[in-house]
Amino acid sequence: MNMMESKKFKRIGVLTSGGDAPGMNAAIRAVVRYGLSKGLKMVGIRRGYSGLINKEFVDLHESSVSHIIDKGGTMLYSARCPEFKEDAGVEKAKQNCIEYGIDGLIVIGGDGSYRGARDLSLKGLPCVGIPGTIDNDISSTDYTIGYDTAMNTVVDMVDKLRDTMESHERCSVVEVMGRHAGHIALNTGIACGASAIITLEEDFDFERDVVARIEKSRTLPHPKTHFIIMVSEGYGRSNELAKMIEERTGVESRAAILGHVQRGGAPTLRDRVLATRLGCHAIELLSQGIGNRVVGIRKDEIVDYDILEGLNMKKEFDHELYELSKIISL
Ligand code: ADP
Ligand code: F6P
């Protein structure tokens, strides 16, 4: 543990960075309210690392975070900041924090944002990372804030799609988010009863994994007449796949790229509670003089790791679940 024994934190900054995720507001709320309860002064930084560089600081009080727990997006705005990838940007951000009296920082974001937090920590500003991304691609936690909400949004949309696919006896190729990870595709594919799930993590053969599966289910005693194929954004090519399925099987096919709608909406209960637990734990660490950590959840226990250790962990893909999906789905 990185204990800064002599260090007594007084003013803590909080920012959201990278792709937003439902539940980020719930995390901000927990961080601010729990921090204030510990006698800390709380500062919001707008627009992620850009706000650190451009001094977009706003003092936060209990009521500054009222009525946000149920809101998607982030009240602090999020941004991508290429300048922060350069040493000069990180140095400027650190100097601005010193000037404003910010002696500890909470970063809510994904893997890229964690790398920024690592760089600031190495420069001497203690940071704690909270996992906020719909992709669930952070290795130091089982679940990220926003993942559950995004998947429920997908399930809701695919249930609607299925109605029209069924009426027209069509195949829907649904592309879900996850540029570098197929966790959303795998789990929503199972929840929506997809005939096939296509992700970068699993070996894929069009004839074996799509055509043969559709053909087989058309020869059952009660033949299947409509199909859902779940594709992760990382694999992509959903329009091409729809065309290939139509040509090869004769089933009329359409691609539906669900897009950014998956990043919005009211967070689910699960994301709100997760965000609250993680937010409080991040403050607990800083209030004890512990920085340079990332927080997460493992088997429903809140945990924390050194930020470098966390960044070096490898996220496992649930291959067993993928294999089960091939047995259960038609
Ligand atoms: P996410 O946090 O969702 O993965 P990004 O990868 O876009 O989102 O990262 C968000 C921001 O974090 C970037 O705009 C940049 O300011 C900072 N960042 C990303 N990668 C690095 C890196 N390798 N080193 C330092 N800062 C980084
Ligand atoms: O939030 C993560 C993510 O949704 C990825 O799955 C996706 O590739 C990316 O964000 C797209 O974000 P943007 O359009 O903001 O660059």
CSV table of C-alpha atoms and ligand atoms in Angstrom, one decimal:
chain,number,residue,atom,x,y,z
A,1,MET,CA,0.0,0.0,0.0
A,2,ASN,CA,1.2,3.5,-0.8
A,3,MET,CA,0.7,5.2,2.6
A,4,MET,CA,1.5,8.8,2.7
A,5,GLU,CA,1.7,8.8,6.4
A,6,SER,CA,2.7,12.4,6.9
A,7,LYS,CA,0.2,13.5,4.3
A,8,LYS,CA,-3.1,14.8,5.4
A,9,PHE,CA,-5.5,15.4,2.5
A,10,LYS,CA,-7.6,18.4,2.8
A,11,ARG,CA,-9.0,19.1,-0.7
A,12,ILE,CA,-10.0,16.3,-3.1
A,13,GLY,CA,-10.7,16.8,-6.8
A,14,VAL,CA,-13.0,14.5,-8.8
A,15,LEU,CA,-13.3,14.2,-12.6
A,16,THR,CA,-14.9,12.0,-15.2
A,17,SER,CA,-12.9,11.1,-18.3
A,18,GLY,CA,-13.1,9.1,-21.6
A,19,GLY,CA,-16.4,7.6,-22.8
A,20,ASP,CA,-19.2,8.4,-20.3
A,21,ALA,CA,-21.2,5.7,-18.6
A,22,PRO,CA,-24.5,5.6,-16.8
A,23,GLY,CA,-23.8,5.7,-13.0
A,24,MET,CA,-20.9,8.1,-13.2
A,25,ASN,CA,-23.2,10.7,-11.6
A,26,ALA,CA,-24.0,8.3,-8.8
A,27,ALA,CA,-20.2,7.9,-8.2
A,28,ILE,CA,-19.7,11.6,-8.2
A,29,ARG,CA,-22.5,12.0,-5.7
A,30,ALA,CA,-21.0,9.3,-3.4
A,31,VAL,CA,-17.5,10.8,-3.6
A,32,VAL,CA,-18.7,14.3,-2.8
A,33,ARG,CA,-21.1,13.4,0.0
A,34,TYR,CA,-18.8,10.9,1.7
A,35,GLY,CA,-15.8,13.2,1.3
A,36,LEU,CA,-17.7,16.1,2.9
A,37,SER,CA,-18.7,13.8,5.7
A,38,LYS,CA,-15.0,13.1,6.4
A,39,GLY,CA,-14.3,16.8,6.6
A,40,LEU,CA,-12.7,17.1,3.2
A,41,LYS,CA,-13.3,19.9,0.8
A,42,MET,CA,-14.5,18.6,-2.5
A,43,VAL,CA,-13.8,20.1,-6.0
A,44,GLY,CA,-15.3,19.0,-9.3
A,45,ILE,CA,-13.1,19.3,-12.4
A,46,ARG,CA,-15.1,19.8,-15.6
A,47,ARG,CA,-14.2,18.0,-18.9
A,48,GLY,CA,-11.8,15.4,-17.5
A,49,TYR,CA,-8.1,16.1,-17.9
A,50,SER,CA,-8.8,19.1,-20.2
A,51,GLY,CA,-10.4,20.7,-17.1
A,52,LEU,CA,-7.3,20.1,-15.0
A,53,ILE,CA,-5.1,21.8,-17.6
A,54,ASN,CA,-7.6,24.7,-18.2
A,55,LYS,CA,-8.4,25.1,-14.5
A,56,GLU,CA,-12.1,24.3,-14.8
A,57,PHE,CA,-12.6,23.8,-11.1
A,58,VAL,CA,-15.9,24.0,-9.2
A,59,ASP,CA,-16.3,23.7,-5.5
A,60,LEU,CA,-18.9,21.1,-4.6
A,61,HIS,CA,-21.3,20.9,-1.7
A,62,GLU,CA,-23.9,18.4,-0.5
A,63,SER,CA,-26.6,19.9,-2.7
A,64,SER,CA,-24.4,20.3,-5.7
A,65,VAL,CA,-24.9,16.6,-6.3
A,66,SER,CA,-28.7,16.4,-5.6
A,67,HIS,CA,-31.0,14.9,-8.1
A,68,ILE,CA,-28.3,13.3,-10.2
A,69,ILE,CA,-28.3,9.6,-9.0
A,70,ASP,CA,-30.9,8.8,-11.5
A,71,LYS,CA,-29.3,10.6,-14.5
A,72,GLY,CA,-27.1,9.1,-17.2
A,73,GLY,CA,-24.1,11.0,-18.5
A,74,THR,CA,-22.0,13.0,-16.1
A,75,MET,CA,-22.7,16.4,-14.5
A,76,LEU,CA,-18.9,17.1,-14.7
A,77,TYR,CA,-18.8,16.5,-18.5
A,78,SER,CA,-16.3,14.1,-20.0
A,79,ALA,CA,-13.6,14.7,-22.6
A,80,ARG,CA,-10.7,13.2,-24.4
A,81,CYS,CA,-7.5,15.2,-23.9
A,82,PRO,CA,-4.5,14.4,-26.1
A,83,GLU,CA,-2.5,17.1,-24.4
A,84,PHE,CA,-2.5,15.0,-21.2
A,85,LYS,CA,-0.6,12.2,-23.0
A,86,GLU,CA,2.4,14.5,-23.1
A,87,ASP,CA,4.6,15.2,-20.0
A,88,ALA,CA,4.0,18.9,-20.3
A,89,GLY,CA,0.3,18.5,-20.0
A,90,VAL,CA,0.5,16.3,-16.9
A,91,GLU,CA,3.0,18.8,-15.3
A,92,LYS,CA,0.6,21.7,-16.0
A,93,ALA,CA,-2.3,19.8,-14.5
A,94,LYS,CA,-0.3,19.0,-11.4
A,95,GLN,CA,0.8,22.6,-11.0
A,96,ASN,CA,-2.9,23.8,-11.3
A,97,CYS,CA,-3.9,21.3,-8.6
A,98,ILE,CA,-1.2,22.6,-6.3
A,99,GLU,CA,-2.3,26.2,-7.0
A,100,TYR,CA,-5.9,25.3,-6.2
A,101,GLY,CA,-5.0,23.3,-3.1
A,102,ILE,CA,-6.1,20.0,-4.5
A,103,ASP,CA,-3.9,17.3,-2.9
A,104,GLY,CA,-5.7,14.2,-4.0
A,105,LEU,CA,-7.7,13.3,-7.1
A,106,ILE,CA,-10.4,10.8,-8.0
A,107,VAL,CA,-10.6,9.8,-11.6
A,108,ILE,CA,-13.8,8.1,-12.8
A,109,GLY,CA,-13.2,6.5,-16.2
A,110,GLY,CA,-11.8,3.7,-18.3
A,111,ASP,CA,-8.4,2.2,-19.0
A,112,GLY,CA,-7.1,5.3,-20.8
A,113,SER,CA,-8.1,7.5,-17.9
A,114,TYR,CA,-6.4,5.2,-15.5
A,115,ARG,CA,-3.1,5.7,-17.5
A,116,GLY,CA,-3.5,9.4,-17.1
A,117,ALA,CA,-4.1,8.9,-13.3
A,118,ARG,CA,-1.0,6.7,-13.2
A,119,ASP,CA,1.1,9.5,-14.8
A,120,LEU,CA,-0.2,12.1,-12.3
A,121,SER,CA,0.4,9.8,-9.4
A,122,LEU,CA,4.0,9.3,-10.6
A,123,LYS,CA,4.4,13.1,-10.6
A,124,GLY,CA,3.4,13.1,-7.0
A,125,LEU,CA,-0.3,13.9,-7.0
A,126,PRO,CA,-2.0,10.9,-5.3
A,127,CYS,CA,-4.9,9.6,-7.5
A,128,VAL,CA,-7.5,6.9,-7.0
A,129,GLY,CA,-9.2,5.4,-10.1
A,130,ILE,CA,-12.9,4.3,-10.2
A,131,PRO,CA,-13.9,2.1,-13.1
A,132,GLY,CA,-16.5,3.8,-15.2
A,133,THR,CA,-17.1,2.4,-18.7
A,134,ILE,CA,-19.9,0.5,-20.3
A,135,ASP,CA,-17.4,-2.0,-21.9
A,136,ASN,CA,-16.4,-3.8,-18.6
A,137,ASP,CA,-12.9,-4.0,-20.0
A,138,ILE,CA,-11.0,-3.0,-16.8
A,139,SER,CA,-9.0,-5.9,-15.5
A,140,SER,CA,-8.9,-4.8,-11.8
A,141,THR,CA,-12.6,-5.2,-11.3
A,142,ASP,CA,-15.3,-7.8,-12.1
A,143,TYR,CA,-17.7,-5.1,-13.1
A,144,THR,CA,-17.5,-1.5,-14.2
A,145,ILE,CA,-20.0,1.3,-13.6
A,146,GLY,CA,-22.4,1.5,-16.6
A,147,TYR,CA,-22.0,-2.0,-17.9
A,148,ASP,CA,-25.2,-3.3,-16.4
A,149,THR,CA,-27.2,-0.3,-17.6
A,150,ALA,CA,-25.8,-0.6,-21.1
A,151,MET,CA,-26.6,-4.3,-21.3
A,152,ASN,CA,-30.2,-3.7,-20.1
A,153,THR,CA,-30.6,-1.1,-22.8
A,154,VAL,CA,-29.4,-3.6,-25.4
A,155,VAL,CA,-31.8,-6.2,-24.2
A,156,ASP,CA,-34.7,-3.8,-24.3
A,157,MET,CA,-33.9,-2.7,-27.8
A,158,VAL,CA,-33.3,-6.3,-29.1
A,159,ASP,CA,-36.6,-7.4,-27.6
A,160,LYS,CA,-38.3,-4.6,-29.7
A,161,LEU,CA,-36.3,-5.6,-32.8
A,162,ARG,CA,-37.3,-9.2,-32.4
A,163,ASP,CA,-41.0,-8.3,-32.7
A,164,THR,CA,-40.5,-6.9,-36.2
A,165,MET,CA,-38.0,-9.6,-37.2
A,166,GLU,CA,-40.5,-12.3,-36.2
A,167,SER,CA,-43.3,-10.7,-38.2
A,168,HIS,CA,-41.2,-10.5,-41.3
A,169,GLU,CA,-39.3,-13.8,-40.7
A,170,ARG,CA,-36.0,-12.0,-40.9
A,171,CYS,CA,-32.5,-12.1,-39.4
A,172,SER,CA,-31.2,-9.2,-37.4
A,173,VAL,CA,-27.5,-8.7,-37.1
A,174,VAL,CA,-27.2,-6.5,-34.0
A,175,GLU,CA,-23.9,-4.7,-33.4
A,176,VAL,CA,-23.2,-3.7,-29.8
A,177,MET,CA,-20.5,-1.5,-28.3
A,178,GLY,CA,-17.1,-2.7,-27.2
A,179,ARG,CA,-14.3,-1.6,-29.5
A,180,HIS,CA,-11.8,-3.7,-27.7
A,181,ALA,CA,-13.9,-6.1,-25.7
A,182,GLY,CA,-16.8,-8.5,-26.4
A,183,HIS,CA,-18.3,-8.7,-22.8
A,184,ILE,CA,-21.4,-6.8,-23.8
A,185,ALA,CA,-22.0,-8.9,-26.9
A,186,LEU,CA,-21.5,-12.2,-25.0
A,187,ASN,CA,-23.9,-11.4,-22.2
A,188,THR,CA,-26.6,-9.7,-24.2
A,189,GLY,CA,-26.3,-12.4,-26.8
A,190,ILE,CA,-27.2,-14.9,-24.1
A,191,ALA,CA,-29.9,-12.7,-22.6
A,192,CYS,CA,-31.5,-12.2,-26.0
A,193,GLY,CA,-31.2,-15.8,-27.2
A,194,ALA,CA,-29.0,-14.9,-30.1
A,195,SER,CA,-28.4,-17.7,-32.6
A,196,ALA,CA,-24.7,-16.7,-32.8
A,197,ILE,CA,-22.4,-14.4,-30.8
A,198,ILE,CA,-19.5,-12.9,-32.7
A,199,THR,CA,-16.6,-11.3,-30.8
A,200,LEU,CA,-12.9,-10.8,-31.3
A,201,GLU,CA,-12.1,-13.0,-28.3
A,202,GLU,CA,-13.5,-16.1,-29.9
A,203,ASP,CA,-12.5,-17.9,-33.1
A,204,PHE,CA,-15.2,-17.3,-35.8
A,205,ASP,CA,-16.1,-19.2,-38.9
A,206,PHE,CA,-19.0,-17.8,-40.9
A,207,GLU,CA,-20.2,-21.2,-42.3
A,208,ARG,CA,-19.8,-23.1,-39.0
A,209,ASP,CA,-21.0,-20.4,-36.6
A,210,VAL,CA,-23.7,-18.7,-38.5
A,211,VAL,CA,-24.9,-20.6,-41.6
A,212,ALA,CA,-24.9,-24.1,-40.1
A,213,ARG,CA,-26.6,-22.9,-37.0
A,214,ILE,CA,-29.4,-21.1,-38.9
A,215,GLU,CA,-29.8,-24.1,-41.2
A,216,LYS,CA,-30.0,-26.5,-38.3
A,217,SER,CA,-32.7,-24.5,-36.5
A,218,ARG,CA,-34.7,-24.3,-39.7
A,219,THR,CA,-34.9,-28.1,-39.8
A,220,LEU,CA,-36.3,-28.6,-36.3
A,221,PRO,CA,-39.8,-30.0,-35.8
A,222,HIS,CA,-40.9,-26.4,-35.2
A,223,PRO,CA,-38.5,-24.6,-37.5
A,224,LYS,CA,-37.2,-21.3,-36.4
A,225,THR,CA,-38.1,-18.4,-38.7
A,226,HIS,CA,-36.3,-15.4,-37.3
A,227,PHE,CA,-32.8,-15.0,-36.0
A,228,ILE,CA,-30.7,-12.6,-33.9
A,229,ILE,CA,-26.9,-12.6,-34.5
A,230,MET,CA,-25.0,-10.6,-31.9
A,231,VAL,CA,-21.8,-8.9,-33.0
A,232,SER,CA,-19.4,-6.9,-30.9
A,233,GLU,CA,-18.2,-3.6,-32.3
A,234,GLY,CA,-14.6,-4.9,-32.2
A,235,TYR,CA,-15.5,-7.5,-34.9
A,236,GLY,CA,-17.8,-5.0,-36.7
A,237,ARG,CA,-18.7,-5.7,-40.4
A,238,SER,CA,-22.4,-6.1,-39.4
A,239,ASN,CA,-23.7,-4.8,-42.7
A,240,GLU,CA,-21.5,-7.1,-44.6
A,241,LEU,CA,-22.6,-10.0,-42.4
A,242,ALA,CA,-26.3,-9.3,-43.0
A,243,LYS,CA,-25.7,-9.3,-46.7
A,244,MET,CA,-23.7,-12.6,-46.5
A,245,ILE,CA,-26.4,-14.2,-44.4
A,246,GLU,CA,-29.2,-13.2,-46.8
A,247,GLU,CA,-27.2,-14.5,-49.9
A,248,ARG,CA,-26.2,-17.7,-48.2
A,249,THR,CA,-29.4,-18.7,-46.4
A,250,GLY,CA,-32.1,-16.8,-48.3
A,251,VAL,CA,-33.3,-15.3,-45.0
A,252,GLU,CA,-33.9,-11.6,-45.4
A,253,SER,CA,-31.4,-9.8,-43.1
A,254,ARG,CA,-30.9,-6.4,-41.6
A,255,ALA,CA,-28.1,-4.9,-39.6
A,256,ALA,CA,-28.8,-2.8,-36.6
A,257,ILE,CA,-25.9,-0.8,-35.1
A,258,LEU,CA,-27.2,0.2,-31.7
A,259,GLY,CA,-24.5,2.9,-31.2
A,260,HIS,CA,-24.3,5.6,-28.5
A,261,VAL,CA,-27.8,5.0,-27.2
A,262,GLN,CA,-26.1,2.2,-25.2
A,263,ARG,CA,-24.2,4.9,-23.2
A,264,GLY,CA,-27.2,6.8,-22.1
A,265,GLY,CA,-30.2,6.5,-19.8
A,266,ALA,CA,-31.0,6.2,-16.2
A,267,PRO,CA,-28.5,3.8,-14.4
A,268,THR,CA,-29.9,0.5,-13.1
A,269,LEU,CA,-30.1,-0.2,-9.4
A,270,ARG,CA,-27.0,-2.4,-9.8
A,271,ASP,CA,-24.9,0.4,-11.3
A,272,ARG,CA,-26.1,3.0,-8.7
A,273,VAL,CA,-25.2,0.8,-5.8
A,274,LEU,CA,-21.9,-0.2,-7.4
A,275,ALA,CA,-21.0,3.4,-8.1
A,276,THR,CA,-21.9,4.4,-4.5
A,277,ARG,CA,-19.8,1.6,-2.9
A,278,LEU,CA,-16.8,2.3,-5.1
A,279,GLY,CA,-17.1,6.1,-4.6
A,280,CYS,CA,-17.1,5.8,-0.9
A,281,HIS,CA,-14.2,3.4,-0.9
A,282,ALA,CA,-12.1,5.7,-3.0
A,283,ILE,CA,-12.7,8.5,-0.4
A,284,GLU,CA,-12.0,6.1,2.4
A,285,LEU,CA,-8.5,5.4,0.9
A,286,LEU,CA,-7.6,9.1,0.4
A,287,SER,CA,-9.0,10.1,3.8
A,288,GLN,CA,-6.5,7.5,5.3
A,289,GLY,CA,-3.6,9.0,3.3
A,290,ILE,CA,-3.6,6.2,0.7
A,291,GLY,CA,-3.2,7.1,-2.9
A,292,ASN,CA,-2.1,5.7,-6.3
A,293,ARG,CA,-4.8,3.0,-6.2
A,294,VAL,CA,-7.6,1.7,-8.3
A,295,VAL,CA,-10.8,0.4,-6.7
A,296,GLY,CA,-13.0,-2.4,-8.0
A,297,ILE,CA,-15.3,-5.2,-7.0
A,298,ARG,CA,-14.3,-8.9,-6.8
A,299,LYS,CA,-17.0,-11.5,-5.9
A,300,ASP,CA,-19.1,-8.7,-4.5
A,301,GLU,CA,-16.3,-7.4,-2.2
A,302,ILE,CA,-14.9,-3.9,-2.7
A,303,VAL,CA,-11.2,-4.1,-3.3
A,304,ASP,CA,-8.3,-1.9,-4.3
A,305,TYR,CA,-4.9,-2.4,-6.0
A,306,ASP,CA,-1.8,-0.4,-6.7
A,307,ILE,CA,-2.5,1.6,-9.9
A,308,LEU,CA,0.4,0.0,-11.7
A,309,GLU,CA,-0.5,-3.5,-10.6
A,310,GLY,CA,-4.1,-2.8,-11.7
A,311,LEU,CA,-3.0,-1.7,-15.1
A,312,ASN,CA,-0.9,-4.8,-15.6
A,313,MET,CA,-3.7,-7.2,-14.9
A,314,LYS,CA,-5.3,-9.2,-17.7
A,315,LYS,CA,-9.1,-9.3,-18.1
A,316,GLU,CA,-10.4,-12.8,-18.8
A,317,PHE,CA,-13.1,-13.4,-21.3
A,318,ASP,CA,-15.7,-15.9,-20.2
A,319,HIS,CA,-15.1,-18.7,-22.7
A,320,GLU,CA,-17.1,-21.2,-20.7
A,321,LEU,CA,-20.2,-18.9,-21.0
A,322,TYR,CA,-19.5,-18.6,-24.7
A,323,GLU,CA,-19.4,-22.4,-25.1
A,324,LEU,CA,-22.7,-22.7,-23.1
A,325,SER,CA,-24.4,-20.2,-25.3
A,326,LYS,CA,-23.6,-22.4,-28.4
A,327,ILE,CA,-25.4,-25.3,-26.7
A,328,ILE,CA,-28.4,-23.4,-25.4
A,329,SER,CA,-29.2,-21.1,-28.3
A,330,LEU,CA,-30.7,-22.2,-31.6
B,1,ADP,P1,-11.2,5.6,-21.4
B,1,ADP,O1,-10.8,6.2,-20.1
B,1,ADP,O2,-12.7,5.5,-21.5
B,1,ADP,O3,-10.5,4.4,-21.7
B,1,ADP,P2,-9.7,7.1,-23.3
B,1,ADP,O4,-8.8,6.0,-23.7
B,1,ADP,O5,-10.2,8.0,-24.4
B,1,ADP,O6,-11.0,6.7,-22.5
B,1,ADP,O7,-8.8,8.0,-22.3
B,1,ADP,C1,-9.3,9.2,-21.8
B,1,ADP,C2,-8.2,10.2,-21.6
B,1,ADP,O8,-7.2,9.7,-20.7
B,1,ADP,C3,-7.4,10.6,-22.8
B,1,ADP,O9,-8.1,11.6,-23.6
B,1,ADP,C4,-6.1,11.1,-22.2
B,1,ADP,O10,-6.3,12.4,-21.8
B,1,ADP,C5,-6.0,10.1,-21.1
B,1,ADP,N1,-5.1,9.0,-21.5
B,1,ADP,C6,-5.5,8.0,-22.3
B,1,ADP,N2,-4.4,7.2,-22.5
B,1,ADP,C7,-3.4,7.7,-21.9
B,1,ADP,C8,-2.0,7.3,-21.7
B,1,ADP,N3,-1.5,6.2,-22.3
B,1,ADP,N4,-1.2,8.1,-21.0
B,1,ADP,C9,-1.7,9.2,-20.3
B,1,ADP,N5,-3.0,9.6,-20.5
B,1,ADP,C10,-3.8,8.9,-21.2
B,2,F6P,O1,-17.4,3.8,-23.7
B,2,F6P,C1,-16.6,2.9,-24.5
B,2,F6P,C2,-17.1,2.9,-25.9
B,2,F6P,O2,-18.4,2.8,-25.8
B,2,F6P,C3,-16.5,1.9,-26.8
B,2,F6P,O3,-17.2,0.7,-26.8
B,2,F6P,C4,-16.6,2.6,-28.1
B,2,F6P,O4,-15.8,2.1,-29.1
B,2,F6P,C5,-16.3,4.0,-27.8
B,2,F6P,O5,-16.7,4.1,-26.4
B,2,F6P,C6,-16.9,5.0,-28.7
B,2,F6P,O6,-16.8,6.2,-28.0
B,2,F6P,P1,-16.7,7.6,-28.8
B,2,F6P,O7,-17.7,7.6,-29.9
B,2,F6P,O8,-17.1,8.6,-27.7
B,2,F6P,O9,-15.3,7.8,-29.3
